[in-house]
Amino acid sequence: MARIKDVAAHAGVSVATVSRVLNDSPSVTEETRSRVYAAMTALNYVPNAVARSLRTEATRTLGLIIGDILNPFFTELARAVEDGAREAGYTVVIGNADERADQQDHYVRTLLEQRVDGLLICPTAEVTPLIEEVARGGRPLVFLDRTLPGLDVPSVRADGTEAIRRLAGHLRALGHRRVAFISGPGTLSTGRERTRAFLMAAAETGLEVPPEYVRVGDFRAGSGQALTAALLDLPEPPEVIFLGDNLMALGALDEIRKRGLRIPGDIGLASFDDVPWFSHTDPPVTAISQPTAELGRGAVRVLLDILGGRRADSVVLPAHLVVRESCGEARPHARPPDGHDRTPDGHPDTPDGHGDTPDAVVGRGTA
C-alpha cells in the first residue's frame, strides 16, 4: 500500500505539499495539484485514515458522483438519491464528474477523505486504477445508471431495449422507413446498449438504417447539433432522427430550427431520456422515459443493504415510451409491406403500436 511519502516522491514535491493538496488548500498551484493527483492515481493511493474510517466509523453521509450536472436526467437522479437518503437518515454529498475520469477520481478521493459511509457513482467510460482499487477493496459502492466491465459492483440502471423496440414500431406504423440514430459514446455502457437496442429494433421492424445514418455523439448538445447537420446534409436525409439523450436532442432541435425546417413535417424527432420541457415544445417531443425516481431511491436501498451487511443485488428497471407529436400523426391508410394492419411485432398498426392514441403514454414511468 502506497504511503503519503511515496506520493510526494513520485510527484517531486514535499510531504507537506501532498497534505495541502489532500486538504484542498488554495495555496497549491493547479500544476502542482495535478501532479500530486496523477501520482495518487499511479500509486493507487488512498489516505489510511479514510480507509480506517470506512470500516470503523459511520458518518451518516453518502457520496454521489454524477456524470454531468447540466444534464436534466442527472439532476433529477440526484434529487431522487437525496430524497431516498434523507428518508433513511442520511445526507448526500454530490460531485460532478463532468464526464471526465480525472474529475471523477478527484471526487472519489475527496468524498473518501470526508469519510462518507458509501459511494454511489455514475461512472465515466474509463476503469481508472482508483475506481478499481475502491471496487476491489470492499468499500461500500454502487454504480448508478452505468456499469463498468470487469468490476463486480452492484448496479441500478434502466433497460431501454423494449421501449426502443416500441419506438421503432411506432415509427413504422406512422409510415416512416428511413430513421437515423445519434448515439452516446461507445465507451459508455449506456451508449453501447442504446445503439445495440436500436439496430436490433430497426432490423426487426424493417426500418432502413444505412451506416451513414448511425452517428456517435458525446451526450452533449453540441454533438447533437453538429451530427444532426451532417445527417440533414446527406443526399438522402433520414425521415426521423432518434437522439441517444436529451441534451443531444436539444442540439438537434437547435439545428432543425436554425434551418427553418418543420417538425414533424420536414423531419421527425425522438429522444432517449424524457425531460419535463419535452412536453412544452412545439410540437411536444416523443421520448423514452427512464424511471428516475425509482433508480435514485433504488440505488440508495442497495447501498444501505451493503452498509447493513445484507445481500445487495443489482437492479434493472424498464424504461418506457412516451408518444407525443414530434414524429407525426397516425396515417390511417399506411400499411406495412405485408399488407396487414399490424406492425412487425404483432401489435395493432396504431401510432404507438399498442392501440393507444397519438399523445398517449405507453407505460409512463414515474420519473
JSON list of N, CA, C and O in Angstrom, two decimals, residues 177-203:
[
{"chain": "A", "resi": 177, "resn": "ARG", "atom": "N", "xyz": [-39.65, 5.11, -42.86]},
{"chain": "A", "resi": 177, "resn": "ARG", "atom": "CA", "xyz": [-38.77, 4.00, -43.21]},
{"chain": "A", "resi": 177, "resn": "ARG", "atom": "C", "xyz": [-37.30, 4.35, -42.93]},
{"chain": "A", "resi": 177, "resn": "ARG", "atom": "O", "xyz": [-36.54, 3.50, -42.51]},
{"chain": "A", "resi": 178, "resn": "ARG", "atom": "N", "xyz": [-36.92, 5.58, -43.20]},
{"chain": "A", "resi": 178, "resn": "ARG", "atom": "CA", "xyz": [-35.52, 5.98, -43.05]},
{"chain": "A", "resi": 178, "resn": "ARG", "atom": "C", "xyz": [-35.32, 6.68, -41.70]},
{"chain": "A", "resi": 178, "resn": "ARG", "atom": "O", "xyz": [-35.76, 7.82, -41.53]},
{"chain": "A", "resi": 179, "resn": "VAL", "atom": "N", "xyz": [-34.67, 6.00, -40.77]},
{"chain": "A", "resi": 179, "resn": "VAL", "atom": "CA", "xyz": [-34.51, 6.52, -39.41]},
{"chain": "A", "resi": 179, "resn": "VAL", "atom": "C", "xyz": [-33.03, 6.51, -39.03]},
{"chain": "A", "resi": 179, "resn": "VAL", "atom": "O", "xyz": [-32.35, 5.49, -39.16]},
{"chain": "A", "resi": 180, "resn": "ALA", "atom": "N", "xyz": [-32.54, 7.65, -38.57]},
{"chain": "A", "resi": 180, "resn": "ALA", "atom": "CA", "xyz": [-31.14, 7.76, -38.14]},
{"chain": "A", "resi": 180, "resn": "ALA", "atom": "C", "xyz": [-31.07, 7.75, -36.63]},
{"chain": "A", "resi": 180, "resn": "ALA", "atom": "O", "xyz": [-32.04, 8.07, -35.93]},
{"chain": "A", "resi": 181, "resn": "PHE", "atom": "N", "xyz": [-29.90, 7.41, -36.12]},
{"chain": "A", "resi": 181, "resn": "PHE", "atom": "CA", "xyz": [-29.69, 7.37, -34.68]},
{"chain": "A", "resi": 181, "resn": "PHE", "atom": "C", "xyz": [-28.37, 8.06, -34.33]},
{"chain": "A", "resi": 181, "resn": "PHE", "atom": "O", "xyz": [-27.33, 7.76, -34.91]},
{"chain": "A", "resi": 182, "resn": "ILE", "atom": "N", "xyz": [-28.43, 9.00, -33.39]},
{"chain": "A", "resi": 182, "resn": "ILE", "atom": "CA", "xyz": [-27.23, 9.63, -32.85]},
{"chain": "A", "resi": 182, "resn": "ILE", "atom": "C", "xyz": [-27.03, 9.07, -31.45]},
{"chain": "A", "resi": 182, "resn": "ILE", "atom": "O", "xyz": [-27.79, 9.37, -30.54]},
{"chain": "A", "resi": 183, "resn": "SER", "atom": "N", "xyz": [-26.01, 8.25, -31.31]},
{"chain": "A", "resi": 183, "resn": "SER", "atom": "CA", "xyz": [-25.80, 7.53, -30.06]},
{"chain": "A", "resi": 183, "resn": "SER", "atom": "C", "xyz": [-24.87, 8.30, -29.14]},
{"chain": "A", "resi": 183, "resn": "SER", "atom": "O", "xyz": [-24.25, 9.30, -29.53]},
{"chain": "A", "resi": 184, "resn": "GLY", "atom": "N", "xyz": [-24.78, 7.83, -27.90]},
{"chain": "A", "resi": 184, "resn": "GLY", "atom": "CA", "xyz": [-23.75, 8.31, -27.00]},
{"chain": "A", "resi": 184, "resn": "GLY", "atom": "C", "xyz": [-22.45, 7.56, -27.27]},
{"chain": "A", "resi": 184, "resn": "GLY", "atom": "O", "xyz": [-22.39, 6.67, -28.13]},
{"chain": "A", "resi": 185, "resn": "PRO", "atom": "N", "xyz": [-21.39, 7.90, -26.54]},
{"chain": "A", "resi": 185, "resn": "PRO", "atom": "CA", "xyz": [-20.09, 7.26, -26.80]},
{"chain": "A", "resi": 185, "resn": "PRO", "atom": "C", "xyz": [-20.15, 5.74, -26.61]},
{"chain": "A", "resi": 185, "resn": "PRO", "atom": "O", "xyz": [-20.77, 5.24, -25.68]},
{"chain": "A", "resi": 186, "resn": "GLY", "atom": "N", "xyz": [-19.47, 5.03, -27.50]},
{"chain": "A", "resi": 186, "resn": "GLY", "atom": "CA", "xyz": [-19.41, 3.58, -27.38]},
{"chain": "A", "resi": 186, "resn": "GLY", "atom": "C", "xyz": [-18.60, 3.12, -26.18]},
{"chain": "A", "resi": 186, "resn": "GLY", "atom": "O", "xyz": [-18.66, 1.96, -25.80]},
{"chain": "A", "resi": 187, "resn": "THR", "atom": "N", "xyz": [-17.84, 4.04, -25.60]},
{"chain": "A", "resi": 187, "resn": "THR", "atom": "CA", "xyz": [-17.07, 3.70, -24.40]},
{"chain": "A", "resi": 187, "resn": "THR", "atom": "C", "xyz": [-17.93, 3.65, -23.15]},
{"chain": "A", "resi": 187, "resn": "THR", "atom": "O", "xyz": [-17.51, 3.11, -22.12]},
{"chain": "A", "resi": 188, "resn": "LEU", "atom": "N", "xyz": [-19.14, 4.22, -23.20]},
{"chain": "A", "resi": 188, "resn": "LEU", "atom": "CA", "xyz": [-20.06, 4.18, -22.07]},
{"chain": "A", "resi": 188, "resn": "LEU", "atom": "C", "xyz": [-21.05, 3.03, -22.25]},
{"chain": "A", "resi": 188, "resn": "LEU", "atom": "O", "xyz": [-21.53, 2.79, -23.36]},
{"chain": "A", "resi": 189, "resn": "SER", "atom": "N", "xyz": [-21.39, 2.37, -21.17]},
{"chain": "A", "resi": 189, "resn": "SER", "atom": "CA", "xyz": [-22.32, 1.24, -21.26]},
{"chain": "A", "resi": 189, "resn": "SER", "atom": "C", "xyz": [-23.67, 1.69, -21.82]},
{"chain": "A", "resi": 189, "resn": "SER", "atom": "O", "xyz": [-24.29, 0.98, -22.61]},
{"chain": "A", "resi": 190, "resn": "THR", "atom": "N", "xyz": [-24.13, 2.89, -21.45]},
{"chain": "A", "resi": 190, "resn": "THR", "atom": "CA", "xyz": [-25.41, 3.37, -21.95]},
{"chain": "A", "resi": 190, "resn": "THR", "atom": "C", "xyz": [-25.35, 3.64, -23.46]},
{"chain": "A", "resi": 190, "resn": "THR", "atom": "O", "xyz": [-26.32, 3.39, -24.17]},
{"chain": "A", "resi": 191, "resn": "GLY", "atom": "N", "xyz": [-24.22, 4.15, -23.95]},
{"chain": "A", "resi": 191, "resn": "GLY", "atom": "CA", "xyz": [-24.08, 4.36, -25.39]},
{"chain": "A", "resi": 191, "resn": "GLY", "atom": "C", "xyz": [-24.14, 3.05, -26.15]},
{"chain": "A", "resi": 191, "resn": "GLY", "atom": "O", "xyz": [-24.82, 2.94, -27.18]},
{"chain": "A", "resi": 192, "resn": "ARG", "atom": "N", "xyz": [-23.42, 2.05, -25.65]},
{"chain": "A", "resi": 192, "resn": "ARG", "atom": "CA", "xyz": [-23.40, 0.74, -26.33]},
{"chain": "A", "resi": 192, "resn": "ARG", "atom": "C", "xyz": [-24.78, 0.09, -26.30]},
{"chain": "A", "resi": 192, "resn": "ARG", "atom": "O", "xyz": [-25.26, -0.44, -27.32]},
{"chain": "A", "resi": 193, "resn": "GLU", "atom": "N", "xyz": [-25.43, 0.12, -25.16]},
{"chain": "A", "resi": 193, "resn": "GLU", "atom": "CA", "xyz": [-26.72, -0.57, -25.01]},
{"chain": "A", "resi": 193, "resn": "GLU", "atom": "C", "xyz": [-27.79, 0.04, -25.90]},
{"chain": "A", "resi": 193, "resn": "GLU", "atom": "O", "xyz": [-28.57, -0.67, -26.54]},
{"chain": "A", "resi": 194, "resn": "ARG", "atom": "N", "xyz": [-27.84, 1.37, -25.96]},
{"chain": "A", "resi": 194, "resn": "ARG", "atom": "CA", "xyz": [-28.87, 2.02, -26.77]},
{"chain": "A", "resi": 194, "resn": "ARG", "atom": "C", "xyz": [-28.64, 1.82, -28.26]},
{"chain": "A", "resi": 194, "resn": "ARG", "atom": "O", "xyz": [-29.59, 1.64, -29.02]},
{"chain": "A", "resi": 195, "resn": "THR", "atom": "N", "xyz": [-27.38, 1.82, -28.67]},
{"chain": "A", "resi": 195, "resn": "THR", "atom": "CA", "xyz": [-27.08, 1.56, -30.08]},
{"chain": "A", "resi": 195, "resn": "THR", "atom": "C", "xyz": [-27.47, 0.14, -30.46]},
{"chain": "A", "resi": 195, "resn": "THR", "atom": "O", "xyz": [-28.11, -0.09, -31.50]},
{"chain": "A", "resi": 196, "resn": "ARG", "atom": "N", "xyz": [-27.08, -0.80, -29.62]},
{"chain": "A", "resi": 196, "resn": "ARG", "atom": "CA", "xyz": [-27.42, -2.20, -29.90]},
{"chain": "A", "resi": 196, "resn": "ARG", "atom": "C", "xyz": [-28.93, -2.40, -29.97]},
{"chain": "A", "resi": 196, "resn": "ARG", "atom": "O", "xyz": [-29.46, -3.08, -30.87]},
{"chain": "A", "resi": 197, "resn": "ALA", "atom": "N", "xyz": [-29.66, -1.80, -29.02]},
{"chain": "A", "resi": 197, "resn": "ALA", "atom": "CA", "xyz": [-31.12, -1.95, -28.99]},
{"chain": "A", "resi": 197, "resn": "ALA", "atom": "C", "xyz": [-31.77, -1.32, -30.22]},
{"chain": "A", "resi": 197, "resn": "ALA", "atom": "O", "xyz": [-32.70, -1.89, -30.80]},
{"chain": "A", "resi": 198, "resn": "PHE", "atom": "N", "xyz": [-31.26, -0.16, -30.65]},
{"chain": "A", "resi": 198, "resn": "PHE", "atom": "CA", "xyz": [-31.84, 0.50, -31.82]},
{"chain": "A", "resi": 198, "resn": "PHE", "atom": "C", "xyz": [-31.63, -0.31, -33.08]},
{"chain": "A", "resi": 198, "resn": "PHE", "atom": "O", "xyz": [-32.55, -0.51, -33.88]},
{"chain": "A", "resi": 199, "resn": "LEU", "atom": "N", "xyz": [-30.41, -0.78, -33.30]},
{"chain": "A", "resi": 199, "resn": "LEU", "atom": "CA", "xyz": [-30.12, -1.55, -34.51]},
{"chain": "A", "resi": 199, "resn": "LEU", "atom": "C", "xyz": [-30.93, -2.84, -34.55]},
{"chain": "A", "resi": 199, "resn": "LEU", "atom": "O", "xyz": [-31.41, -3.25, -35.61]},
{"chain": "A", "resi": 200, "resn": "MET", "atom": "N", "xyz": [-31.10, -3.47, -33.38]},
{"chain": "A", "resi": 200, "resn": "MET", "atom": "CA", "xyz": [-31.89, -4.69, -33.33]},
{"chain": "A", "resi": 200, "resn": "MET", "atom": "C", "xyz": [-33.37, -4.39, -33.64]},
{"chain": "A", "resi": 200, "resn": "MET", "atom": "O", "xyz": [-34.02, -5.09, -34.42]},
{"chain": "A", "resi": 201, "resn": "ALA", "atom": "N", "xyz": [-33.89, -3.32, -33.05]},
{"chain": "A", "resi": 201, "resn": "ALA", "atom": "CA", "xyz": [-35.28, -2.95, -33.28]},
{"chain": "A", "resi": 201, "resn": "ALA", "atom": "C", "xyz": [-35.52, -2.54, -34.73]},
{"chain": "A", "resi": 201, "resn": "ALA", "atom": "O", "xyz": [-36.55, -2.88, -35.32]},
{"chain": "A", "resi": 202, "resn": "ALA", "atom": "N", "xyz": [-34.56, -1.83, -35.31]},
{"chain": "A", "resi": 202, "resn": "ALA", "atom": "CA", "xyz": [-34.70, -1.42, -36.71]},
{"chain": "A", "resi": 202, "resn": "ALA", "atom": "C", "xyz": [-34.75, -2.62, -37.63]},
{"chain": "A", "resi": 202, "resn": "ALA", "atom": "O", "xyz": [-35.56, -2.68, -38.57]},
{"chain": "A", "resi": 203, "resn": "ALA", "atom": "N", "xyz": [-33.89, -3.60, -37.35]},
{"chain": "A", "resi": 203, "resn": "ALA", "atom": "CA", "xyz": [-33.89, -4.82, -38.18]},
{"chain": "A", "resi": 203, "resn": "ALA", "atom": "C", "xyz": [-35.20, -5.58, -38.04]},
{"chain": "A", "resi": 203, "resn": "ALA", "atom": "O", "xyz": [-35.74, -6.09, -39.03]}
]
